[in-house]
Amino acid sequence: MSHTETIGSRTYRFADLKTLMAKASPLRSGDQLAGVAAASEEERVAAKMALAQVPLRTFLNEALIPYESDEVTRLVIDDHSPQAFAEISHLTVGDFRNWLLSSTTDADALTRITAGLTSEMVAAVSKLMRNQDLIAAARKRPVITRFRNTIGLPGHMSVRLQPNHPTDDVKGIAASMLDGLMYGCGDAMIGINPASDNLAAITKLLLMIDDFRQRYQVPTQSCVLTHVTNTIAAIEKGAPVDLVFQSIAGTEKANAGFGISLALLQEAYEAGLSLNRGTVGNNLMYFETGQGSALSADAHFGVDQQTCEVRAYAVARKFNPFLVNTVVGFIGPEYLYDGKQITRAGLEDHFCGKLLGVPMGCDICYTNHAEADQDDMDNLLTLLGVAGINFIMGIPGADDVMLNYQSTSFHDALYVRDVLGLRRAPEFEEWLESMQITDSRGALLSASSQQPLLAGANDWMGIA
């Protein structure tokens, strides 16, 4: 179905819903690379105006990627709840934006409609929203998950402690891990990107973290970010797997490029559940995503990169994840050119994920050849903190020495918690206080007060 909009004497025609969605997207280099972006700001405005008039029901009848050829499309359509959709089924995309921002629309209302939303509906409404709209609406929609602690409570923000090492040196990783814990980071998880996908090396890292966690009774969870088939193999060999990781995308072809399918993710999910390692809940999947992944795999089918990204959240939602991480600037400037585009993408991803009931975090990051710097990351960190982000990254010095990109540091987490009054996961805060790392308000104690853990950890590491 074609769409038209007239601005002055010029009439713009959009061949179908896929084209309209792409032209309505805020400017980003990935859509330009794909040849789907609006040719001018006027065309972009015309597309937004036309998109605002599209009934939400249209997205149930016009698939951007055919139902018959894509299992993600089938998942989106087959899991749609008409009952949950009924409350908003009469709205257009523009009306839906107004409903989301209304003072009478609260967390309960957003929770009621979650199962009635498709990824494409959510992507569409985000294209009509300013940054402040994305922040205001996302803040209304907490998504709470549990494994060994509780993530996503209003007024809380957690940190994934990422102690990567270029050679997977266990002592080097342990040193970075201790550094982060001393800054009060690690409640989201202790998550390592291994330099090697060797199963023995992966198992060694899992055993190291689990030994430390049990010795000091740390109420957190571990994850080694290897391919899901390696994690299944590790589970079969008895390794202490907490969270099951996988990178995911928004089309069947892009996921095939990652070597996965919905069936394989289901197998991994069931394998993780079989271990029954959670203490306060059983959310155990950890997914990472990023705008541009489908385009980089030539698997976007002419769909704009942000809509492809939101389709990935439908995949995530299927498996009740503990955390979902949009690694927002990691793929590079070919997809998000500068700090402004990275900031917009991070706010979009967080809003869209939360609206779909997904526990969204963000790796607030950039590559060194992007037109961005740490001031841009400070801005996005602050905005996402206001928006209610579930977690961010904690990396020594904000510089990942294995993956070679720039992210957020342990100190950055202290900053945003201080200025916005954000707390850690409650179970983790109790542990930090018991270990004399923080006081009852969550503020760091002096280094001399932290000696009990530090001395014991040095002994654990075999350091004199």
Short mmCIF file of C-alpha atoms in Angstrom, two decimals:
data_model
loop_
_atom_site.label_atom_id
_atom_site.label_comp_id
_atom_site.label_asym_id
_atom_site.label_seq_id
_atom_site.Cartn_x
_atom_site.Cartn_y
_atom_site.Cartn_z
CA MET A 1 0.00 0.00 0.00
CA SER A 2 1.47 3.36 -1.06
CA HIS A 3 1.46 6.51 1.07
CA THR A 4 1.57 10.17 0.03
CA GLU A 5 2.14 13.49 1.77
CA THR A 6 2.16 17.01 0.36
CA ILE A 7 4.36 19.81 1.66
CA GLY A 8 3.69 23.10 -0.10
CA SER A 9 3.60 22.38 -3.83
CA ARG A 10 5.57 19.15 -3.57
CA THR A 11 3.95 15.73 -3.15
CA TYR A 12 6.00 12.82 -1.81
CA ARG A 13 5.00 9.24 -2.58
CA PHE A 14 6.23 6.23 -0.59
CA ALA A 15 5.73 2.92 -2.34
CA ASP A 16 5.00 0.81 0.73
CA LEU A 17 5.20 0.72 4.52
CA LYS A 18 8.83 -0.44 4.49
CA THR A 19 9.84 2.57 2.39
CA LEU A 20 7.80 4.95 4.53
CA MET A 21 9.43 3.68 7.72
CA ALA A 22 12.91 4.06 6.29
CA LYS A 23 12.32 7.57 4.99
CA ALA A 24 10.85 8.65 8.35
CA SER A 25 13.95 7.55 10.28
CA PRO A 26 16.24 10.21 11.71
CA LEU A 27 19.39 10.58 9.65
CA ARG A 28 22.02 7.87 10.11
CA SER A 29 24.92 6.73 8.00
CA GLY A 30 23.78 3.09 7.87
CA ASP A 31 20.52 3.93 6.12
CA GLN A 32 22.44 6.13 3.69
CA LEU A 33 24.83 3.25 3.01
CA ALA A 34 21.85 0.95 2.38
CA GLY A 35 20.25 3.48 0.03
CA VAL A 36 17.00 3.65 2.02
CA ALA A 37 17.35 7.04 3.76
CA ALA A 38 15.33 10.14 2.91
CA ALA A 39 17.01 12.27 0.26
CA SER A 40 16.30 15.50 2.14
CA GLU A 41 15.01 16.78 5.45
CA GLU A 42 11.79 17.81 3.71
CA GLU A 43 11.24 14.25 2.49
CA ARG A 44 11.96 13.01 6.01
CA VAL A 45 9.33 15.36 7.46
CA ALA A 46 6.82 14.30 4.80
CA ALA A 47 7.44 10.65 5.69
CA LYS A 48 6.93 11.37 9.39
CA MET A 49 3.67 13.15 8.64
CA ALA A 50 2.44 10.24 6.53
CA LEU A 51 3.59 7.68 9.08
CA ALA A 52 1.70 9.47 11.84
CA GLN A 53 -1.54 8.78 9.96
CA VAL A 54 -0.97 5.02 9.59
CA PRO A 55 -3.32 2.94 11.80
CA LEU A 56 -1.51 0.59 14.18
CA ARG A 57 -3.61 -2.26 12.74
CA THR A 58 -1.77 -1.86 9.44
CA PHE A 59 1.34 -3.46 10.95
CA LEU A 60 -0.61 -6.69 11.51
CA ASN A 61 -1.54 -6.89 7.84
CA GLU A 62 1.55 -5.60 5.99
CA ALA A 63 4.78 -7.39 6.89
CA LEU A 64 8.01 -5.55 6.08
CA ILE A 65 9.74 -8.91 5.55
CA PRO A 66 7.44 -11.70 4.27
CA TYR A 67 5.91 -14.03 6.85
CA GLU A 68 6.60 -17.07 4.67
CA SER A 69 10.34 -16.47 4.36
CA ASP A 70 11.41 -15.13 7.76
CA GLU A 71 11.02 -16.81 11.15
CA VAL A 72 11.41 -13.51 13.01
CA THR A 73 8.39 -12.11 11.16
CA ARG A 74 6.49 -15.28 12.06
CA LEU A 75 7.50 -14.87 15.70
CA VAL A 76 6.35 -11.25 15.77
CA ILE A 77 2.97 -12.02 14.21
CA ASP A 78 2.27 -15.34 15.93
CA ASP A 79 3.08 -14.00 19.42
CA HIS A 80 0.88 -10.92 19.02
CA SER A 81 -1.96 -10.77 21.56
CA PRO A 82 -5.24 -9.30 20.21
CA GLN A 83 -6.49 -8.99 23.79
CA ALA A 84 -3.57 -6.82 24.89
CA PHE A 85 -3.79 -4.83 21.65
CA ALA A 86 -7.50 -4.04 22.05
CA GLU A 87 -6.87 -1.05 24.32
CA ILE A 88 -4.91 0.80 21.61
CA SER A 89 -6.18 -0.90 18.44
CA HIS A 90 -8.12 2.20 17.32
CA LEU A 91 -5.04 4.45 17.32
CA THR A 92 -2.83 5.68 14.51
CA VAL A 93 0.94 5.86 15.00
CA GLY A 94 0.63 9.57 15.79
CA ASP A 95 -2.19 8.94 18.25
CA PHE A 96 -0.09 6.22 19.87
CA ARG A 97 2.73 8.71 20.46
CA ASN A 98 0.29 11.05 22.18
CA TRP A 99 -1.10 8.18 24.27
CA LEU A 100 2.39 7.15 25.39
CA LEU A 101 3.23 10.68 26.50
CA SER A 102 -0.09 11.35 28.22
CA SER A 103 0.12 11.92 31.98
CA THR A 104 -2.60 9.32 32.45
CA THR A 105 -0.55 6.56 30.79
CA ASP A 106 1.47 4.91 33.54
CA ALA A 107 3.54 1.76 34.07
CA ASP A 108 0.44 -0.40 34.55
CA ALA A 109 -1.03 0.76 31.25
CA LEU A 110 2.25 0.16 29.41
CA THR A 111 2.52 -3.31 30.94
CA ARG A 112 -1.03 -4.18 29.90
CA ILE A 113 -0.40 -3.48 26.23
CA THR A 114 3.08 -5.04 25.97
CA ALA A 115 2.00 -8.32 24.38
CA GLY A 116 -0.17 -6.39 21.92
CA LEU A 117 2.76 -4.48 20.45
CA THR A 118 4.78 -5.62 17.47
CA SER A 119 8.35 -4.52 16.87
CA GLU A 120 7.29 -2.55 13.82
CA MET A 121 4.62 -0.61 15.75
CA VAL A 122 7.18 0.36 18.36
CA ALA A 123 9.84 1.27 15.78
CA ALA A 124 7.30 3.40 13.92
CA VAL A 125 6.25 5.47 16.93
CA SER A 126 9.87 6.04 17.94
CA LYS A 127 10.47 7.73 14.58
CA LEU A 128 7.94 10.43 15.50
CA MET A 129 9.50 11.16 18.87
CA ARG A 130 12.08 13.69 19.95
CA ASN A 131 14.84 12.59 22.31
CA GLN A 132 12.95 13.95 25.32
CA ASP A 133 9.88 11.92 24.28
CA LEU A 134 11.97 8.73 24.15
CA ILE A 135 13.32 9.46 27.63
CA ALA A 136 9.97 10.39 29.18
CA ALA A 137 8.10 7.37 27.84
CA ALA A 138 10.85 4.84 28.61
CA ARG A 139 11.13 6.11 32.17
CA LYS A 140 7.50 5.11 32.74
CA ARG A 141 8.18 1.45 31.86
CA PRO A 142 10.44 -0.42 34.28
CA VAL A 143 11.29 -4.01 33.36
CA ILE A 144 12.46 -6.04 36.35
CA THR A 145 14.39 -9.32 36.10
CA ARG A 146 16.00 -11.67 38.62
CA PHE A 147 18.70 -14.32 38.83
CA ARG A 148 20.89 -13.92 41.95
CA ASN A 149 19.83 -10.33 42.37
CA THR A 150 17.15 -7.97 41.14
CA ILE A 151 17.79 -5.70 38.16
CA GLY A 152 15.64 -2.89 36.77
CA LEU A 153 13.89 -1.53 39.85
CA PRO A 154 12.89 2.15 39.54
CA GLY A 155 15.62 4.37 40.95
CA HIS A 156 18.28 1.71 40.40
CA MET A 157 20.96 1.22 37.75
CA SER A 158 23.31 -1.75 37.53
CA VAL A 159 26.73 -2.24 35.95
CA ARG A 160 28.16 -5.10 33.96
CA LEU A 161 31.75 -5.49 35.09
CA GLN A 162 33.75 -6.29 31.92
CA PRO A 163 37.31 -7.35 32.89
CA ASN A 164 38.50 -8.41 29.42
CA HIS A 165 42.10 -9.37 28.72
CA PRO A 166 43.81 -9.72 25.29
CA THR A 167 45.19 -13.19 26.12
CA ASP A 168 42.52 -14.37 28.59
CA ASP A 169 45.13 -14.26 31.38
CA VAL A 170 43.23 -15.36 34.48
CA LYS A 171 45.20 -13.16 36.90
CA GLY A 172 44.83 -10.15 34.63
CA ILE A 173 41.08 -10.69 34.43
CA ALA A 174 40.87 -11.24 38.19
CA ALA A 175 42.75 -8.00 38.86
CA SER A 176 40.33 -5.99 36.70
CA MET A 177 37.40 -7.77 38.32
CA LEU A 178 38.60 -6.82 41.81
CA ASP A 179 39.20 -3.25 40.68
CA GLY A 180 35.60 -2.99 39.50
CA LEU A 181 34.17 -4.57 42.64
CA MET A 182 36.09 -2.04 44.76
CA TYR A 183 34.23 0.67 42.85
CA GLY A 184 30.91 -1.02 43.54
CA CYS A 185 30.45 -2.37 40.01
CA GLY A 186 29.34 -5.86 38.97
CA ASP A 187 25.74 -6.16 40.09
CA ALA A 188 24.43 -6.72 36.54
CA MET A 189 27.04 -9.42 36.02
CA ILE A 190 30.71 -10.15 35.69
CA GLY A 191 30.90 -10.71 31.95
CA ILE A 192 34.02 -11.61 30.01
CA ASN A 193 34.48 -11.42 26.24
CA PRO A 194 37.01 -14.21 25.72
CA ALA A 195 39.86 -13.73 23.28
CA SER A 196 39.53 -17.43 22.39
CA ASP A 197 36.51 -19.61 21.77
CA ASN A 198 38.42 -22.65 23.02
CA LEU A 199 36.11 -24.61 25.32
CA ALA A 200 38.88 -25.33 27.84
CA ALA A 201 39.74 -21.62 28.12
CA ILE A 202 36.07 -20.69 28.47
CA THR A 203 35.57 -23.26 31.22
CA LYS A 204 38.67 -22.01 33.05
CA LEU A 205 37.22 -18.49 33.15
CA LEU A 206 33.83 -19.74 34.33
CA LEU A 207 35.47 -21.74 37.12
CA MET A 208 37.58 -18.77 38.22
CA ILE A 209 34.62 -16.41 38.54
CA ASP A 210 32.46 -19.02 40.22
CA ASP A 211 35.18 -19.85 42.73
CA PHE A 212 35.49 -16.18 43.66
CA ARG A 213 31.72 -15.68 43.80
CA GLN A 214 31.21 -18.62 46.13
CA ARG A 215 34.22 -17.83 48.33
CA TYR A 216 32.98 -14.30 49.00
CA GLN A 217 29.24 -15.03 48.60
CA VAL A 218 28.81 -12.34 45.95
CA PRO A 219 25.14 -12.02 44.90
CA THR A 220 25.77 -11.58 41.20
CA GLN A 221 25.99 -13.68 38.05
CA SER A 222 28.74 -14.56 35.60
CA CYS A 223 28.84 -14.86 31.84
CA VAL A 224 31.51 -15.74 29.31
CA LEU A 225 30.34 -14.33 26.00
CA THR A 226 30.99 -17.24 23.67
CA HIS A 227 28.79 -18.66 20.94
CA VAL A 228 25.69 -20.36 22.29
CA THR A 229 26.82 -23.76 20.99
CA ASN A 230 29.96 -23.47 23.12
CA THR A 231 27.85 -22.62 26.15
CA ILE A 232 25.65 -25.67 25.56
CA ALA A 233 28.79 -27.81 25.32
CA ALA A 234 30.12 -26.26 28.55
CA ILE A 235 26.84 -27.02 30.31
CA GLU A 236 26.99 -30.62 29.10
CA LYS A 237 30.49 -30.93 30.61
CA GLY A 238 29.33 -29.60 33.97
CA ALA A 239 30.77 -26.07 33.80
CA PRO A 240 29.23 -23.51 36.21
CA VAL A 241 27.24 -21.51 33.65
CA ASP A 242 25.01 -18.74 35.01
CA LEU A 243 23.88 -16.59 32.08
CA VAL A 244 23.67 -17.90 28.51
CA PHE A 245 24.92 -15.37 25.95
CA GLN A 246 24.26 -14.85 22.27
CA SER A 247 24.39 -11.99 19.76
CA ILE A 248 21.07 -11.71 17.93
CA ALA A 249 19.62 -9.72 15.05
CA GLY A 250 16.24 -8.88 13.59
CA THR A 251 16.02 -11.16 10.55
CA GLU A 252 16.32 -14.91 10.04
CA LYS A 253 19.14 -14.42 7.53
CA ALA A 254 21.14 -12.17 9.88
CA ASN A 255 20.73 -14.67 12.71
CA ALA A 256 21.87 -17.44 10.39
CA GLY A 257 25.00 -15.36 9.89
CA PHE A 258 25.53 -15.58 13.64
CA GLY A 259 25.06 -19.34 13.37
CA ILE A 260 21.78 -19.40 15.27
CA SER A 261 18.06 -19.98 14.87
CA LEU A 262 15.08 -19.66 17.20
CA ALA A 263 15.20 -23.41 17.74
CA LEU A 264 18.86 -23.28 18.80
CA LEU A 265 18.14 -20.42 21.21
CA GLN A 266 15.32 -22.48 22.69
CA GLU A 267 17.72 -25.39 23.20
CA ALA A 268 20.22 -23.10 24.95
CA TYR A 269 17.51 -21.57 27.11
CA GLU A 270 16.32 -24.97 28.26
CA ALA A 271 19.91 -26.06 28.94
CA GLY A 272 20.44 -23.02 31.15
CA LEU A 273 17.18 -23.60 33.00
CA SER A 274 18.17 -27.21 33.68
CA LEU A 275 21.05 -26.04 35.91
CA ASN A 276 18.68 -24.17 38.26
CA ARG A 277 21.47 -21.83 39.41
CA GLY A 278 19.37 -18.73 40.05
CA THR A 279 18.48 -17.95 43.66
CA VAL A 280 15.89 -15.17 43.40
CA GLY A 281 14.71 -15.82 39.82
CA ASN A 282 15.35 -17.74 36.61
CA ASN A 283 15.89 -15.03 33.97
CA LEU A 284 19.14 -16.30 32.50
CA MET A 285 19.56 -15.30 28.86
CA TYR A 286 21.91 -12.44 27.97
CA PHE A 287 21.58 -11.01 24.48
CA GLU A 288 23.58 -8.36 22.66
CA THR A 289 22.34 -6.39 19.68
CA GLY A 290 23.30 -3.33 17.67
CA GLN A 291 21.90 -1.15 14.90
CA GLY A 292 23.51 -2.10 11.63
CA SER A 293 24.09 -5.79 12.25
CA ALA A 294 21.53 -6.91 9.65
CA LEU A 295 22.88 -4.44 7.08
CA SER A 296 26.47 -5.54 7.69
CA ALA A 297 25.37 -9.12 6.93
CA ASP A 298 23.45 -8.05 3.80
CA ALA A 299 20.34 -9.38 5.54
CA HIS A 300 18.16 -6.28 5.99
CA PHE A 301 15.89 -6.70 2.91
CA GLY A 302 15.59 -2.94 2.49
CA VAL A 303 14.33 -2.40 6.03
CA ASP A 304 15.93 0.52 7.88
CA GLN A 305 18.51 -0.41 10.51
CA GLN A 306 16.56 0.80 13.52
CA THR A 307 13.47 -1.24 12.63
CA CYS A 308 15.69 -4.30 12.11
CA GLU A 309 17.13 -3.66 15.56
CA VAL A 310 13.71 -3.54 17.22
CA ARG A 311 12.79 -6.82 15.55
CA ALA A 312 15.74 -8.33 17.43
CA TYR A 313 14.01 -7.38 20.69
CA ALA A 314 11.10 -9.62 19.72
CA VAL A 315 13.61 -12.47 19.52
CA ALA A 316 15.01 -11.53 22.94
CA ARG A 317 11.58 -11.23 24.54
CA LYS A 318 10.74 -14.80 23.54
CA PHE A 319 13.34 -16.17 25.96
CA ASN A 320 12.66 -14.13 29.12
CA PRO A 321 16.16 -12.58 29.22
CA PHE A 322 17.92 -11.35 32.31
CA LEU A 323 19.56 -8.54 30.34
CA VAL A 324 19.64 -7.24 26.77
CA ASN A 325 22.51 -5.00 25.74
CA THR A 326 22.47 -2.68 22.76
CA VAL A 327 26.17 -2.20 21.97
CA VAL A 328 25.24 1.06 20.41
CA GLY A 329 28.35 2.45 18.74
CA PHE A 330 30.42 -0.71 18.42
CA ILE A 331 29.83 -1.56 14.75
CA GLY A 332 31.35 1.73 13.62
CA PRO A 333 30.71 5.03 11.82
CA GLU A 334 29.49 3.29 8.66
CA TYR A 335 26.26 2.69 10.62
CA LEU A 336 26.24 5.46 13.26
CA TYR A 337 28.54 8.21 12.05
CA ASP A 338 29.00 10.52 15.02
CA GLY A 339 28.09 11.27 18.63
CA LYS A 340 24.71 12.68 17.66
CA GLN A 341 23.69 9.55 15.75
CA ILE A 342 25.00 7.28 18.52
CA THR A 343 23.06 9.24 21.14
CA ARG A 344 19.83 9.06 19.17
CA ALA A 345 20.25 5.33 18.54
CA GLY A 346 20.89 4.60 22.20
CA LEU A 347 17.74 6.44 23.26
CA GLU A 348 15.69 4.74 20.54
CA ASP A 349 16.93 1.28 21.44
CA HIS A 350 16.24 1.76 25.13
CA PHE A 351 12.74 3.12 24.55
CA CYS A 352 11.78 0.44 22.02
CA GLY A 353 13.11 -2.40 24.14
CA LYS A 354 11.39 -1.20 27.29
CA LEU A 355 8.08 -0.73 25.46
CA LEU A 356 8.32 -4.38 24.33
CA GLY A 357 8.97 -5.49 27.91
CA VAL A 358 12.68 -6.18 27.38
CA PRO A 359 15.22 -5.44 30.18
CA MET A 360 17.37 -3.00 28.24
CA GLY A 361 20.90 -1.96 29.00
CA CYS A 362 23.38 -0.14 26.82
CA ASP A 363 27.07 -0.38 26.12
CA ILE A 364 27.56 3.37 25.70
CA CYS A 365 30.47 3.18 23.31
CA TYR A 366 32.24 4.20 20.13
CA THR A 367 35.09 3.02 17.95
CA ASN A 368 38.16 5.15 17.53
CA HIS A 369 37.44 6.00 13.88
CA ALA A 370 33.98 7.42 14.67
CA GLU A 371 33.32 11.15 15.00
CA ALA A 372 32.67 10.80 18.73
CA ASP A 373 34.47 11.17 22.04
CA GLN A 374 33.99 10.65 25.78
CA ASP A 375 31.97 13.86 26.10
CA ASP A 376 29.40 12.28 23.77
CA MET A 377 29.41 9.19 25.99
CA ASP A 378 28.93 11.36 29.09
CA ASN A 379 25.88 12.92 27.45
CA LEU A 380 24.32 9.59 26.48
CA LEU A 381 25.14 8.08 29.87
CA THR A 382 23.31 10.91 31.62
CA LEU A 383 20.32 10.77 29.30
CA LEU A 384 19.97 6.99 29.67
CA GLY A 385 20.31 7.31 33.44
CA VAL A 386 17.37 9.72 33.43
CA ALA A 387 15.45 7.38 31.09
CA GLY A 388 15.76 4.45 33.52
CA ILE A 389 18.37 2.24 31.85
CA ASN A 390 18.70 -1.17 33.53
CA PHE A 391 22.47 -1.36 33.26
CA ILE A 392 25.60 0.11 31.68
CA MET A 393 29.16 -1.16 31.27
CA GLY A 394 32.05 -0.85 33.68
CA ILE A 395 35.43 -1.19 31.95
CA PRO A 396 38.83 -0.21 33.43
CA GLY A 397 39.53 3.30 32.20
CA ALA A 398 36.60 3.03 29.76
CA ASP A 399 39.11 1.45 27.32
CA ASP A 400 38.64 -2.21 26.44
CA VAL A 401 42.14 -3.58 25.85
CA MET A 402 40.87 -6.73 24.14
CA LEU A 403 38.05 -5.43 21.91
CA ASN A 404 39.79 -2.08 21.23
CA TYR A 405 36.86 0.29 21.66
CA GLN A 406 35.84 3.03 24.10
CA SER A 407 32.98 2.57 26.57
CA THR A 408 32.18 3.67 30.15
CA SER A 409 34.35 3.24 33.23
CA PHE A 410 33.85 2.36 36.89
CA HIS A 411 34.17 6.09 37.64
CA ASP A 412 31.44 6.92 35.10
CA ALA A 413 29.04 4.67 37.02
CA LEU A 414 29.88 6.52 40.24
CA TYR A 415 29.19 9.84 38.51
CA VAL A 416 25.77 8.96 37.16
CA ARG A 417 24.68 7.29 40.39
CA ASP A 418 25.74 10.37 42.34
CA VAL A 419 24.07 13.02 40.19
CA LEU A 420 20.84 11.06 39.67
CA GLY A 421 20.62 9.29 43.03
CA LEU A 422 20.62 5.81 41.50
CA ARG A 423 21.18 2.71 43.62
CA ARG A 424 22.62 -0.70 42.79
CA ALA A 425 20.70 -3.99 42.90
CA PRO A 426 19.53 -4.23 46.52
CA GLU A 427 21.07 -7.66 47.19
CA PHE A 428 24.41 -6.43 45.83
CA GLU A 429 24.30 -3.24 47.88
CA GLU A 430 23.82 -5.28 51.05
CA TRP A 431 26.88 -7.33 50.14
CA LEU A 432 28.99 -4.25 49.41
CA GLU A 433 28.10 -2.82 52.80
CA SER A 434 28.87 -6.12 54.55
CA MET A 435 32.28 -6.19 52.84
CA GLN A 436 32.98 -2.58 53.91
CA ILE A 437 33.19 -1.38 50.32
CA THR A 438 30.28 1.06 50.63
CA ASP A 439 28.29 2.64 53.43
CA SER A 440 24.54 2.26 53.98
CA ARG A 441 23.87 5.02 51.43
CA GLY A 442 25.86 3.19 48.75
CA ALA A 443 28.79 5.63 48.86
CA LEU A 444 32.30 4.20 48.53
CA LEU A 445 34.32 3.89 51.72
CA SER A 446 38.03 4.70 51.85
CA ALA A 447 40.57 2.22 50.51
CA SER A 448 41.72 1.42 54.06
CA SER A 449 38.19 0.28 54.95
CA GLN A 450 38.15 -2.09 51.97
CA GLN A 451 41.21 -4.04 53.12
CA PRO A 452 39.33 -7.18 54.32
CA LEU A 453 38.22 -8.08 50.78
CA LEU A 454 41.42 -6.88 49.17
CA ALA A 455 43.68 -8.87 51.48
CA GLY A 456 41.59 -12.01 51.08
CA ALA A 457 41.44 -11.57 47.32
CA ASN A 458 45.18 -11.17 47.06
CA ASP A 459 45.56 -14.45 48.91
CA TRP A 460 42.99 -16.05 46.58
CA MET A 461 44.97 -14.85 43.55
CA GLY A 462 48.22 -16.07 45.03
CA ILE A 463 49.67 -12.59 45.33
CA ALA A 464 51.94 -11.93 48.32
#
